[in-house]
Amino acid sequence: MHSHTPSSGLLAAAISLVCLFVFATPLSNAQSVPTATGSNLTQTQAQQALDFHNLKRREVGAQPLLWSPQLAGVAQDWANHLAAEGCQLQHTQHSQYGENLFGGKGMPFNALDAARNWYGEAAQFKYAVLTTANWAPTGHYTQMVWSRTTQMGMGQASCKDGSIVIVAEYDPPGNYMGQAPYDAPPPVTQSAR
């Protein structure tokens, strides 16, 4: 004969609530891109790029970014300028924002492709404060995960030769020499033998 005690029912309910909380918590950090993105990107394209940025930021303990239609407008204006000038990737001068650039030809590149490309530099990054020696090969990645950056926006334009230029703007900007992009990772410890 099985008996069902009230405490076993409460325990099952508590376990269910804990599981619901644990599995739902990462989704609560999701940031939504507004319908009017501020650029030529569709809401879906912008959301994919923002979600990718925030996934990579979460991996290093940085807070998620918010999408800024205003920054997306700045990015779109610069992408349009670069497209009109032949798609030579050149950063804005004296900008108050951090900026990543991407250019590609031969396939329909989008904002997520650009973000994945910038993240590709992570393999070369060894945690340290930025210097002129370590910044150049990893600067796109470090801007993506710069912990003091709170918002971003992206724009995209097509060039006459069929290539694509994609611009991301970040506020506040990152990549300050002498500073680390995010808090130090915990030290790796070896188990005692």
Short mmCIF file of N, CA and C in Angstrom, two decimals:
data_model
loop_
_atom_site.label_atom_id
_atom_site.label_comp_id
_atom_site.label_asym_id
_atom_site.label_seq_id
_atom_site.Cartn_x
_atom_site.Cartn_y
_atom_site.Cartn_z
N MET A 1 0.83 -1.15 0.00
CA MET A 1 0.00 0.00 0.00
C MET A 1 0.89 1.24 0.00
N HIS A 2 0.62 2.17 -0.89
CA HIS A 2 1.39 3.40 -0.97
C HIS A 2 0.63 4.50 -0.26
N SER A 3 1.35 5.25 0.49
CA SER A 3 0.70 6.39 1.11
C SER A 3 1.28 7.66 0.51
N HIS A 4 0.47 8.63 0.37
CA HIS A 4 0.90 9.90 -0.19
C HIS A 4 0.83 10.93 0.92
N THR A 5 1.98 11.44 1.31
CA THR A 5 1.99 12.42 2.38
C THR A 5 2.00 13.81 1.79
N PRO A 6 1.44 14.77 2.48
CA PRO A 6 1.45 16.14 1.97
C PRO A 6 2.84 16.66 1.73
N SER A 7 3.82 16.23 2.52
CA SER A 7 5.18 16.76 2.34
C SER A 7 5.79 16.31 1.02
N SER A 8 5.46 15.09 0.54
CA SER A 8 6.01 14.66 -0.74
C SER A 8 5.43 15.48 -1.89
N GLY A 9 4.17 15.87 -1.77
CA GLY A 9 3.56 16.73 -2.79
C GLY A 9 4.19 18.11 -2.81
N LEU A 10 4.47 18.64 -1.61
CA LEU A 10 5.12 19.95 -1.53
C LEU A 10 6.53 19.89 -2.08
N LEU A 11 7.23 18.81 -1.80
CA LEU A 11 8.59 18.64 -2.31
C LEU A 11 8.59 18.61 -3.83
N ALA A 12 7.66 17.87 -4.43
CA ALA A 12 7.56 17.80 -5.89
C ALA A 12 7.26 19.18 -6.47
N ALA A 13 6.36 19.92 -5.82
CA ALA A 13 6.02 21.27 -6.29
C ALA A 13 7.23 22.18 -6.20
N ALA A 14 7.98 22.07 -5.09
CA ALA A 14 9.17 22.91 -4.92
C ALA A 14 10.22 22.60 -5.98
N ILE A 15 10.42 21.32 -6.26
CA ILE A 15 11.39 20.93 -7.29
C ILE A 15 10.94 21.46 -8.64
N SER A 16 9.65 21.40 -8.94
CA SER A 16 9.14 21.92 -10.21
C SER A 16 9.38 23.42 -10.33
N LEU A 17 9.16 24.15 -9.23
CA LEU A 17 9.39 25.59 -9.26
C LEU A 17 10.86 25.92 -9.46
N VAL A 18 11.74 25.18 -8.79
CA VAL A 18 13.17 25.41 -8.94
C VAL A 18 13.59 25.15 -10.38
N CYS A 19 13.11 24.04 -10.96
CA CYS A 19 13.44 23.73 -12.36
C CYS A 19 12.92 24.81 -13.29
N LEU A 20 11.70 25.28 -13.05
CA LEU A 20 11.13 26.34 -13.88
C LEU A 20 11.98 27.59 -13.79
N PHE A 21 12.41 27.96 -12.56
CA PHE A 21 13.23 29.15 -12.38
C PHE A 21 14.58 29.01 -13.06
N VAL A 22 15.24 27.88 -12.87
CA VAL A 22 16.57 27.65 -13.44
C VAL A 22 16.53 27.70 -14.96
N PHE A 23 15.53 27.06 -15.56
CA PHE A 23 15.49 27.01 -17.01
C PHE A 23 14.92 28.29 -17.62
N ALA A 24 14.16 29.05 -16.87
CA ALA A 24 13.57 30.27 -17.41
C ALA A 24 14.46 31.49 -17.18
N THR A 25 15.38 31.43 -16.23
CA THR A 25 16.19 32.59 -15.88
C THR A 25 16.99 33.15 -17.05
N PRO A 26 17.71 32.35 -17.85
CA PRO A 26 18.47 32.95 -18.95
C PRO A 26 17.57 33.70 -19.93
N LEU A 27 16.36 33.23 -20.12
CA LEU A 27 15.46 33.91 -21.05
C LEU A 27 15.04 35.27 -20.52
N SER A 28 15.02 35.44 -19.20
CA SER A 28 14.60 36.72 -18.64
C SER A 28 15.62 37.82 -18.95
N ASN A 29 16.85 37.46 -19.32
CA ASN A 29 17.86 38.45 -19.67
C ASN A 29 17.79 38.86 -21.14
N ALA A 30 16.89 38.24 -21.90
CA ALA A 30 16.80 38.55 -23.32
C ALA A 30 16.34 39.99 -23.50
N GLN A 31 16.99 40.68 -24.41
CA GLN A 31 16.66 42.07 -24.72
C GLN A 31 15.94 42.09 -26.06
N SER A 32 14.88 42.85 -26.16
CA SER A 32 14.09 42.90 -27.40
C SER A 32 14.46 44.10 -28.24
N VAL A 33 14.59 43.86 -29.53
CA VAL A 33 14.82 44.94 -30.49
C VAL A 33 13.46 45.49 -30.90
N PRO A 34 13.29 46.81 -30.91
CA PRO A 34 12.00 47.38 -31.33
C PRO A 34 11.75 47.13 -32.82
N THR A 35 10.50 47.19 -33.21
CA THR A 35 10.12 46.99 -34.61
C THR A 35 10.86 47.96 -35.52
N ALA A 36 10.92 49.23 -35.13
CA ALA A 36 11.68 50.23 -35.87
C ALA A 36 13.11 50.19 -35.36
N THR A 37 13.98 49.48 -36.10
CA THR A 37 15.34 49.23 -35.62
C THR A 37 16.24 50.46 -35.68
N GLY A 38 15.89 51.44 -36.50
CA GLY A 38 16.73 52.62 -36.67
C GLY A 38 17.67 52.51 -37.86
N SER A 39 17.64 51.35 -38.55
CA SER A 39 18.55 51.13 -39.68
C SER A 39 17.86 50.27 -40.73
N ASN A 40 18.62 49.88 -41.75
CA ASN A 40 18.09 49.00 -42.79
C ASN A 40 17.89 47.56 -42.32
N LEU A 41 18.38 47.23 -41.14
CA LEU A 41 18.21 45.87 -40.64
C LEU A 41 16.75 45.61 -40.28
N THR A 42 16.30 44.41 -40.57
CA THR A 42 14.97 44.02 -40.10
C THR A 42 15.06 43.77 -38.60
N GLN A 43 13.92 43.71 -37.95
CA GLN A 43 13.89 43.42 -36.53
C GLN A 43 14.54 42.05 -36.26
N THR A 44 14.26 41.08 -37.11
CA THR A 44 14.83 39.74 -36.93
C THR A 44 16.35 39.76 -37.07
N GLN A 45 16.86 40.45 -38.08
CA GLN A 45 18.32 40.53 -38.25
C GLN A 45 18.98 41.21 -37.06
N ALA A 46 18.39 42.30 -36.60
CA ALA A 46 18.93 43.03 -35.46
C ALA A 46 18.87 42.17 -34.20
N GLN A 47 17.76 41.46 -34.01
CA GLN A 47 17.61 40.61 -32.82
C GLN A 47 18.65 39.49 -32.81
N GLN A 48 18.89 38.89 -33.96
CA GLN A 48 19.89 37.82 -34.03
C GLN A 48 21.28 38.34 -33.66
N ALA A 49 21.64 39.50 -34.16
CA ALA A 49 22.95 40.06 -33.85
C ALA A 49 23.05 40.46 -32.38
N LEU A 50 22.00 41.06 -31.84
CA LEU A 50 21.99 41.44 -30.43
C LEU A 50 22.06 40.20 -29.54
N ASP A 51 21.28 39.19 -29.85
CA ASP A 51 21.30 37.96 -29.06
C ASP A 51 22.68 37.31 -29.09
N PHE A 52 23.34 37.33 -30.24
CA PHE A 52 24.69 36.74 -30.34
C PHE A 52 25.67 37.54 -29.47
N HIS A 53 25.61 38.86 -29.56
CA HIS A 53 26.47 39.69 -28.72
C HIS A 53 26.24 39.34 -27.24
N ASN A 54 24.98 39.28 -26.84
CA ASN A 54 24.67 39.06 -25.43
C ASN A 54 25.05 37.65 -24.96
N LEU A 55 24.97 36.67 -25.84
CA LEU A 55 25.43 35.33 -25.50
C LEU A 55 26.92 35.35 -25.20
N LYS A 56 27.69 36.01 -26.05
CA LYS A 56 29.14 36.06 -25.86
C LYS A 56 29.52 36.93 -24.66
N ARG A 57 28.74 37.95 -24.38
CA ARG A 57 28.98 38.78 -23.20
C ARG A 57 28.70 37.98 -21.93
N ARG A 58 27.63 37.21 -21.94
CA ARG A 58 27.29 36.39 -20.78
C ARG A 58 28.42 35.40 -20.47
N GLU A 59 29.07 34.88 -21.49
CA GLU A 59 30.17 33.93 -21.30
C GLU A 59 31.33 34.52 -20.51
N VAL A 60 31.49 35.84 -20.55
CA VAL A 60 32.58 36.49 -19.80
C VAL A 60 32.07 37.29 -18.60
N GLY A 61 30.79 37.16 -18.30
CA GLY A 61 30.22 37.82 -17.13
C GLY A 61 29.81 39.26 -17.34
N ALA A 62 29.73 39.71 -18.59
CA ALA A 62 29.30 41.09 -18.87
C ALA A 62 27.78 41.15 -18.99
N GLN A 63 27.22 42.27 -18.60
CA GLN A 63 25.77 42.48 -18.67
C GLN A 63 25.32 42.56 -20.13
N PRO A 64 24.05 42.20 -20.40
CA PRO A 64 23.56 42.25 -21.77
C PRO A 64 23.44 43.69 -22.28
N LEU A 65 23.61 43.83 -23.58
CA LEU A 65 23.45 45.12 -24.24
C LEU A 65 21.97 45.35 -24.57
N LEU A 66 21.62 46.61 -24.67
CA LEU A 66 20.32 47.02 -25.18
C LEU A 66 20.50 47.48 -26.62
N TRP A 67 19.48 47.28 -27.45
CA TRP A 67 19.50 47.80 -28.82
C TRP A 67 19.10 49.26 -28.79
N SER A 68 19.86 50.09 -29.45
CA SER A 68 19.57 51.52 -29.54
C SER A 68 19.25 51.90 -30.98
N PRO A 69 17.98 52.26 -31.28
CA PRO A 69 17.67 52.73 -32.63
C PRO A 69 18.49 53.97 -33.01
N GLN A 70 18.83 54.80 -32.02
CA GLN A 70 19.63 55.99 -32.30
C GLN A 70 21.03 55.58 -32.78
N LEU A 71 21.65 54.62 -32.07
CA LEU A 71 22.97 54.14 -32.50
C LEU A 71 22.88 53.42 -33.84
N ALA A 72 21.78 52.69 -34.05
CA ALA A 72 21.59 52.02 -35.34
C ALA A 72 21.50 53.05 -36.46
N GLY A 73 20.88 54.20 -36.19
CA GLY A 73 20.83 55.27 -37.19
C GLY A 73 22.21 55.82 -37.50
N VAL A 74 23.03 55.98 -36.48
CA VAL A 74 24.42 56.43 -36.69
C VAL A 74 25.17 55.40 -37.53
N ALA A 75 24.99 54.12 -37.18
CA ALA A 75 25.66 53.04 -37.92
C ALA A 75 25.18 53.01 -39.37
N GLN A 76 23.87 53.20 -39.58
CA GLN A 76 23.33 53.17 -40.93
C GLN A 76 23.88 54.32 -41.76
N ASP A 77 23.94 55.51 -41.16
CA ASP A 77 24.50 56.67 -41.88
C ASP A 77 25.94 56.40 -42.32
N TRP A 78 26.74 55.78 -41.43
CA TRP A 78 28.14 55.51 -41.79
C TRP A 78 28.22 54.40 -42.84
N ALA A 79 27.38 53.38 -42.71
CA ALA A 79 27.37 52.31 -43.72
C ALA A 79 26.99 52.89 -45.08
N ASN A 80 26.01 53.77 -45.13
CA ASN A 80 25.62 54.42 -46.39
C ASN A 80 26.78 55.25 -46.96
N HIS A 81 27.49 55.96 -46.09
CA HIS A 81 28.64 56.76 -46.53
C HIS A 81 29.72 55.85 -47.12
N LEU A 82 30.03 54.76 -46.42
CA LEU A 82 31.06 53.85 -46.92
C LEU A 82 30.65 53.24 -48.26
N ALA A 83 29.38 52.88 -48.40
CA ALA A 83 28.90 52.31 -49.67
C ALA A 83 29.02 53.33 -50.80
N ALA A 84 28.70 54.57 -50.52
CA ALA A 84 28.77 55.62 -51.54
C ALA A 84 30.22 55.92 -51.93
N GLU A 85 31.14 55.64 -51.03
CA GLU A 85 32.56 55.93 -51.29
C GLU A 85 33.33 54.71 -51.76
N GLY A 86 32.64 53.64 -52.17
CA GLY A 86 33.32 52.48 -52.72
C GLY A 86 33.55 51.34 -51.74
N CYS A 87 32.96 51.41 -50.59
CA CYS A 87 33.01 50.33 -49.59
C CYS A 87 34.39 50.05 -49.02
N GLN A 88 35.25 51.05 -49.00
CA GLN A 88 36.52 50.89 -48.29
C GLN A 88 36.24 51.02 -46.80
N LEU A 89 36.59 50.00 -46.03
CA LEU A 89 36.30 50.04 -44.60
C LEU A 89 37.20 51.05 -43.91
N GLN A 90 36.57 52.08 -43.40
CA GLN A 90 37.29 53.15 -42.71
C GLN A 90 36.43 53.60 -41.54
N HIS A 91 37.05 53.70 -40.37
CA HIS A 91 36.31 54.12 -39.17
C HIS A 91 35.96 55.60 -39.23
N THR A 92 34.87 55.95 -38.55
CA THR A 92 34.53 57.36 -38.41
C THR A 92 35.65 58.04 -37.61
N GLN A 93 35.83 59.31 -37.85
CA GLN A 93 36.85 60.07 -37.15
C GLN A 93 36.22 60.84 -35.99
N HIS A 94 36.88 60.82 -34.86
CA HIS A 94 36.47 61.59 -33.69
C HIS A 94 35.05 61.23 -33.23
N SER A 95 34.73 59.96 -33.29
CA SER A 95 33.39 59.52 -32.87
C SER A 95 33.35 59.35 -31.35
N GLN A 96 32.19 59.56 -30.80
CA GLN A 96 32.00 59.34 -29.36
C GLN A 96 31.63 57.89 -29.05
N TYR A 97 31.53 57.05 -30.10
CA TYR A 97 31.11 55.66 -29.92
C TYR A 97 32.23 54.69 -30.28
N GLY A 98 32.11 53.48 -29.76
CA GLY A 98 32.94 52.39 -30.23
C GLY A 98 32.36 51.91 -31.55
N GLU A 99 33.20 51.32 -32.40
CA GLU A 99 32.72 50.96 -33.74
C GLU A 99 33.41 49.70 -34.24
N ASN A 100 32.62 48.80 -34.80
CA ASN A 100 33.14 47.64 -35.52
C ASN A 100 32.65 47.71 -36.95
N LEU A 101 33.52 47.32 -37.89
CA LEU A 101 33.19 47.32 -39.31
C LEU A 101 33.36 45.92 -39.88
N PHE A 102 32.53 45.60 -40.87
CA PHE A 102 32.62 44.32 -41.56
C PHE A 102 32.30 44.57 -43.03
N GLY A 103 33.05 43.92 -43.90
CA GLY A 103 32.77 43.97 -45.33
C GLY A 103 32.87 42.59 -45.93
N GLY A 104 31.99 42.30 -46.85
CA GLY A 104 32.03 40.98 -47.48
C GLY A 104 31.41 41.00 -48.86
N LYS A 105 31.78 40.02 -49.67
CA LYS A 105 31.28 39.92 -51.03
C LYS A 105 31.15 38.44 -51.38
N GLY A 106 30.18 38.12 -52.21
CA GLY A 106 30.05 36.76 -52.69
C GLY A 106 28.90 35.98 -52.07
N MET A 107 28.32 36.52 -51.00
CA MET A 107 27.13 35.91 -50.41
C MET A 107 26.35 37.00 -49.68
N PRO A 108 25.11 36.72 -49.36
CA PRO A 108 24.29 37.76 -48.71
C PRO A 108 24.59 37.87 -47.21
N PHE A 109 25.69 38.51 -46.88
CA PHE A 109 26.08 38.67 -45.48
C PHE A 109 25.05 39.49 -44.72
N ASN A 110 24.93 39.22 -43.42
CA ASN A 110 24.01 39.99 -42.59
C ASN A 110 24.68 40.34 -41.26
N ALA A 111 23.95 40.98 -40.38
CA ALA A 111 24.51 41.46 -39.11
C ALA A 111 25.02 40.32 -38.24
N LEU A 112 24.34 39.19 -38.25
CA LEU A 112 24.80 38.04 -37.47
C LEU A 112 26.13 37.52 -38.02
N ASP A 113 26.27 37.49 -39.33
CA ASP A 113 27.56 37.09 -39.92
C ASP A 113 28.68 38.01 -39.46
N ALA A 114 28.41 39.31 -39.43
CA ALA A 114 29.42 40.27 -38.98
C ALA A 114 29.80 39.99 -37.53
N ALA A 115 28.79 39.80 -36.67
CA ALA A 115 29.06 39.55 -35.25
C ALA A 115 29.86 38.26 -35.07
N ARG A 116 29.52 37.24 -35.82
CA ARG A 116 30.27 35.98 -35.73
C ARG A 116 31.72 36.18 -36.18
N ASN A 117 31.91 36.98 -37.21
CA ASN A 117 33.26 37.28 -37.69
C ASN A 117 34.06 37.99 -36.61
N TRP A 118 33.47 39.00 -35.98
CA TRP A 118 34.18 39.72 -34.92
C TRP A 118 34.48 38.79 -33.75
N TYR A 119 33.55 37.93 -33.41
CA TYR A 119 33.77 36.99 -32.31
C TYR A 119 34.90 36.01 -32.63
N GLY A 120 35.14 35.76 -33.90
CA GLY A 120 36.23 34.86 -34.29
C GLY A 120 37.58 35.26 -33.73
N GLU A 121 37.73 36.52 -33.37
CA GLU A 121 39.00 36.98 -32.79
C GLU A 121 39.20 36.49 -31.35
N ALA A 122 38.14 35.99 -30.71
CA ALA A 122 38.23 35.56 -29.31
C ALA A 122 39.30 34.49 -29.12
N ALA A 123 39.50 33.65 -30.12
CA ALA A 123 40.49 32.57 -30.00
C ALA A 123 41.90 33.12 -29.81
N GLN A 124 42.15 34.34 -30.28
CA GLN A 124 43.47 34.96 -30.15
C GLN A 124 43.62 35.77 -28.87
N PHE A 125 42.51 36.01 -28.17
CA PHE A 125 42.55 36.88 -27.00
C PHE A 125 42.95 36.10 -25.75
N LYS A 126 43.98 36.58 -25.09
CA LYS A 126 44.41 36.06 -23.80
C LYS A 126 44.13 37.18 -22.80
N TYR A 127 43.34 36.87 -21.77
CA TYR A 127 42.88 37.92 -20.86
C TYR A 127 44.03 38.77 -20.33
N ALA A 128 43.90 40.07 -20.54
CA ALA A 128 44.88 41.05 -20.07
C ALA A 128 44.31 42.43 -20.31
N VAL A 129 44.96 43.43 -19.74
CA VAL A 129 44.59 44.79 -20.10
C VAL A 129 45.01 45.02 -21.55
N LEU A 130 44.32 45.91 -22.22
CA LEU A 130 44.65 46.17 -23.62
C LEU A 130 45.92 47.00 -23.74
N THR A 131 46.72 46.60 -24.71
CA THR A 131 47.94 47.32 -25.07
C THR A 131 47.95 47.45 -26.59
N THR A 132 48.85 48.24 -27.10
CA THR A 132 48.95 48.35 -28.56
C THR A 132 49.35 47.02 -29.17
N ALA A 133 50.00 46.14 -28.41
CA ALA A 133 50.42 44.84 -28.93
C ALA A 133 49.28 43.83 -29.02
N ASN A 134 48.37 43.82 -28.04
CA ASN A 134 47.32 42.80 -28.07
C ASN A 134 45.98 43.29 -28.60
N TRP A 135 45.83 44.58 -28.80
CA TRP A 135 44.55 45.12 -29.24
C TRP A 135 44.27 44.85 -30.72
N ALA A 136 45.24 45.05 -31.58
CA ALA A 136 44.99 44.97 -33.03
C ALA A 136 44.35 43.65 -33.48
N PRO A 137 44.83 42.49 -33.04
CA PRO A 137 44.23 41.25 -33.54
C PRO A 137 42.90 40.88 -32.88
N THR A 138 42.50 41.61 -31.83
CA THR A 138 41.29 41.20 -31.10
C THR A 138 40.34 42.36 -30.78
N GLY A 139 40.57 43.52 -31.35
CA GLY A 139 39.79 44.71 -31.00
C GLY A 139 38.30 44.64 -31.30
N HIS A 140 37.91 43.92 -32.35
CA HIS A 140 36.47 43.77 -32.63
C HIS A 140 35.82 42.95 -31.52
N TYR A 141 36.48 41.85 -31.16
CA TYR A 141 35.96 40.99 -30.09
C TYR A 141 35.88 41.75 -28.76
N THR A 142 36.96 42.44 -28.39
CA THR A 142 36.95 43.11 -27.09
C THR A 142 35.89 44.20 -27.04
N GLN A 143 35.61 44.86 -28.16
CA GLN A 143 34.52 45.84 -28.15
C GLN A 143 33.18 45.15 -27.93
N MET A 144 32.98 43.99 -28.53
CA MET A 144 31.72 43.25 -28.34
C MET A 144 31.45 42.94 -26.87
N VAL A 145 32.49 42.58 -26.13
CA VAL A 145 32.31 42.11 -24.76
C VAL A 145 32.74 43.15 -23.72
N TRP A 146 33.05 44.37 -24.15
CA TRP A 146 33.51 45.41 -23.22
C TRP A 146 32.43 45.62 -22.16
N SER A 147 32.77 45.36 -20.91
CA SER A 147 31.75 45.31 -19.86
C SER A 147 31.08 46.64 -19.57
N ARG A 148 31.73 47.75 -19.83
CA ARG A 148 31.14 49.06 -19.55
C ARG A 148 30.21 49.54 -20.67
N THR A 149 30.24 48.86 -21.81
CA THR A 149 29.32 49.20 -22.90
C THR A 149 27.93 48.70 -22.52
N THR A 150 26.91 49.52 -22.77
CA THR A 150 25.54 49.16 -22.36
C THR A 150 24.56 49.06 -23.53
N GLN A 151 24.90 49.67 -24.66
CA GLN A 151 23.97 49.63 -25.78
C GLN A 151 24.70 49.59 -27.12
N MET A 152 23.99 49.14 -28.13
CA MET A 152 24.56 49.02 -29.47
C MET A 152 23.48 49.24 -30.51
N GLY A 153 23.93 49.45 -31.75
CA GLY A 153 23.06 49.50 -32.92
C GLY A 153 23.90 49.17 -34.14
N MET A 154 23.24 48.64 -35.16
CA MET A 154 23.97 48.24 -36.38
C MET A 154 23.22 48.72 -37.62
N GLY A 155 23.98 48.93 -38.69
CA GLY A 155 23.43 49.29 -39.99
C GLY A 155 24.16 48.54 -41.08
N GLN A 156 23.52 48.45 -42.24
CA GLN A 156 24.07 47.69 -43.36
C GLN A 156 23.74 48.39 -44.66
N ALA A 157 24.69 48.37 -45.59
CA ALA A 157 24.46 48.96 -46.91
C ALA A 157 25.11 48.08 -47.98
N SER A 158 24.56 48.18 -49.18
CA SER A 158 25.09 47.45 -50.34
C SER A 158 25.91 48.38 -51.19
N CYS A 159 26.99 47.85 -51.74
CA CYS A 159 27.90 48.63 -52.58
C CYS A 159 27.62 48.34 -54.05
N LYS A 160 28.11 49.21 -54.91
CA LYS A 160 27.88 49.07 -56.35
C LYS A 160 28.43 47.77 -56.90
N ASP A 161 29.52 47.27 -56.31
CA ASP A 161 30.12 46.03 -56.80
C ASP A 161 29.47 44.77 -56.22
N GLY A 162 28.39 44.95 -55.46
CA GLY A 162 27.68 43.81 -54.88
C GLY A 162 28.14 43.43 -53.49
N SER A 163 29.15 44.07 -52.99
CA SER A 163 29.61 43.75 -51.63
C SER A 163 28.71 44.43 -50.60
N ILE A 164 28.88 44.01 -49.37
CA ILE A 164 28.07 44.48 -48.25
C ILE A 164 29.00 45.11 -47.23
N VAL A 165 28.57 46.20 -46.63
CA VAL A 165 29.29 46.79 -45.52
C VAL A 165 28.32 46.85 -44.33
N ILE A 166 28.83 46.43 -43.16
CA ILE A 166 28.04 46.41 -41.94
C ILE A 166 28.81 47.17 -40.87
N VAL A 167 28.10 48.05 -40.16
CA VAL A 167 28.69 48.89 -39.13
C VAL A 167 27.95 48.65 -37.82
N ALA A 168 28.70 48.53 -36.73
CA ALA A 168 28.11 48.48 -35.39
C ALA A 168 28.67 49.64 -34.58
N GLU A 169 27.79 50.29 -33.85
CA GLU A 169 28.19 51.38 -32.95
C GLU A 169 27.86 50.94 -31.52
N TYR A 170 28.76 51.29 -30.58
CA TYR A 170 28.64 50.86 -29.19
C TYR A 170 28.77 52.08 -28.26
N ASP A 171 27.95 52.12 -27.22
CA ASP A 171 27.98 53.22 -26.27
C ASP A 171 27.79 52.69 -24.86
N PRO A 172 28.60 53.12 -23.92
CA PRO A 172 29.86 53.83 -24.09
C PRO A 172 30.87 52.97 -24.86
N PRO A 173 31.84 53.63 -25.49
CA PRO A 173 32.83 52.88 -26.26
C PRO A 173 33.75 52.07 -25.37
N GLY A 174 34.40 51.10 -25.97
CA GLY A 174 35.38 50.28 -25.25
C GLY A 174 36.75 50.44 -25.86
N ASN A 175 37.58 49.44 -25.60
CA ASN A 175 38.94 49.37 -26.14
C ASN A 175 39.83 50.52 -25.67
N TYR A 176 39.81 50.76 -24.37
CA TYR A 176 40.71 51.75 -23.79
C TYR A 176 42.01 51.05 -23.40
N MET A 177 43.12 51.60 -23.89
CA MET A 177 44.43 51.05 -23.56
C MET A 177 44.63 51.12 -22.03
N GLY A 178 45.21 50.05 -21.49
CA GLY A 178 45.46 50.00 -20.05
C GLY A 178 44.28 49.47 -19.24
N GLN A 179 43.17 49.18 -19.90
CA GLN A 179 42.00 48.62 -19.21
C GLN A 179 41.70 47.24 -19.77
N ALA A 180 41.11 46.41 -18.95
CA ALA A 180 40.68 45.08 -19.39
C ALA A 180 39.24 45.18 -19.90
N PRO A 181 38.87 44.34 -20.86
CA PRO A 181 37.52 44.43 -21.42
C PRO A 181 36.42 44.01 -20.47
N TYR A 182 36.74 43.14 -19.52
CA TYR A 182 35.76 42.65 -18.55
C TYR A 182 36.52 42.21 -17.31
N ASP A 183 35.78 41.94 -16.23
CA ASP A 183 36.43 41.51 -14.99
C ASP A 183 37.22 40.23 -15.22
N ALA A 184 38.28 40.09 -14.46
CA ALA A 184 39.16 38.93 -14.62
C ALA A 184 38.40 37.63 -14.43
N PRO A 185 38.67 36.67 -15.28
CA PRO A 185 38.04 35.35 -15.08
C PRO A 185 38.61 34.72 -13.81
N PRO A 186 37.86 33.81 -13.20
CA PRO A 186 38.39 33.16 -12.00
C PRO A 186 39.64 32.37 -12.34
N PRO A 187 40.58 32.30 -11.38
CA PRO A 187 41.82 31.56 -11.66
C PRO A 187 41.53 30.08 -11.87
N VAL A 188 42.29 29.47 -12.74
CA VAL A 188 42.17 28.05 -12.99
C VAL A 188 42.99 27.34 -11.91
N THR A 189 42.33 26.45 -11.18
CA THR A 189 43.04 25.72 -10.14
C THR A 189 43.15 24.26 -10.52
N GLN A 190 44.23 23.65 -10.11
CA GLN A 190 44.42 22.23 -10.36
C GLN A 190 44.07 21.48 -9.08
N SER A 191 43.43 20.37 -9.22
CA SER A 191 43.06 19.60 -8.04
C SER A 191 44.31 19.00 -7.40
N ALA A 192 44.26 18.90 -6.09
CA ALA A 192 45.40 18.32 -5.35
C ALA A 192 45.49 16.83 -5.65
N ARG A 193 46.72 16.33 -5.72
CA ARG A 193 46.90 14.91 -6.00
C ARG A 193 47.21 14.16 -4.75
#
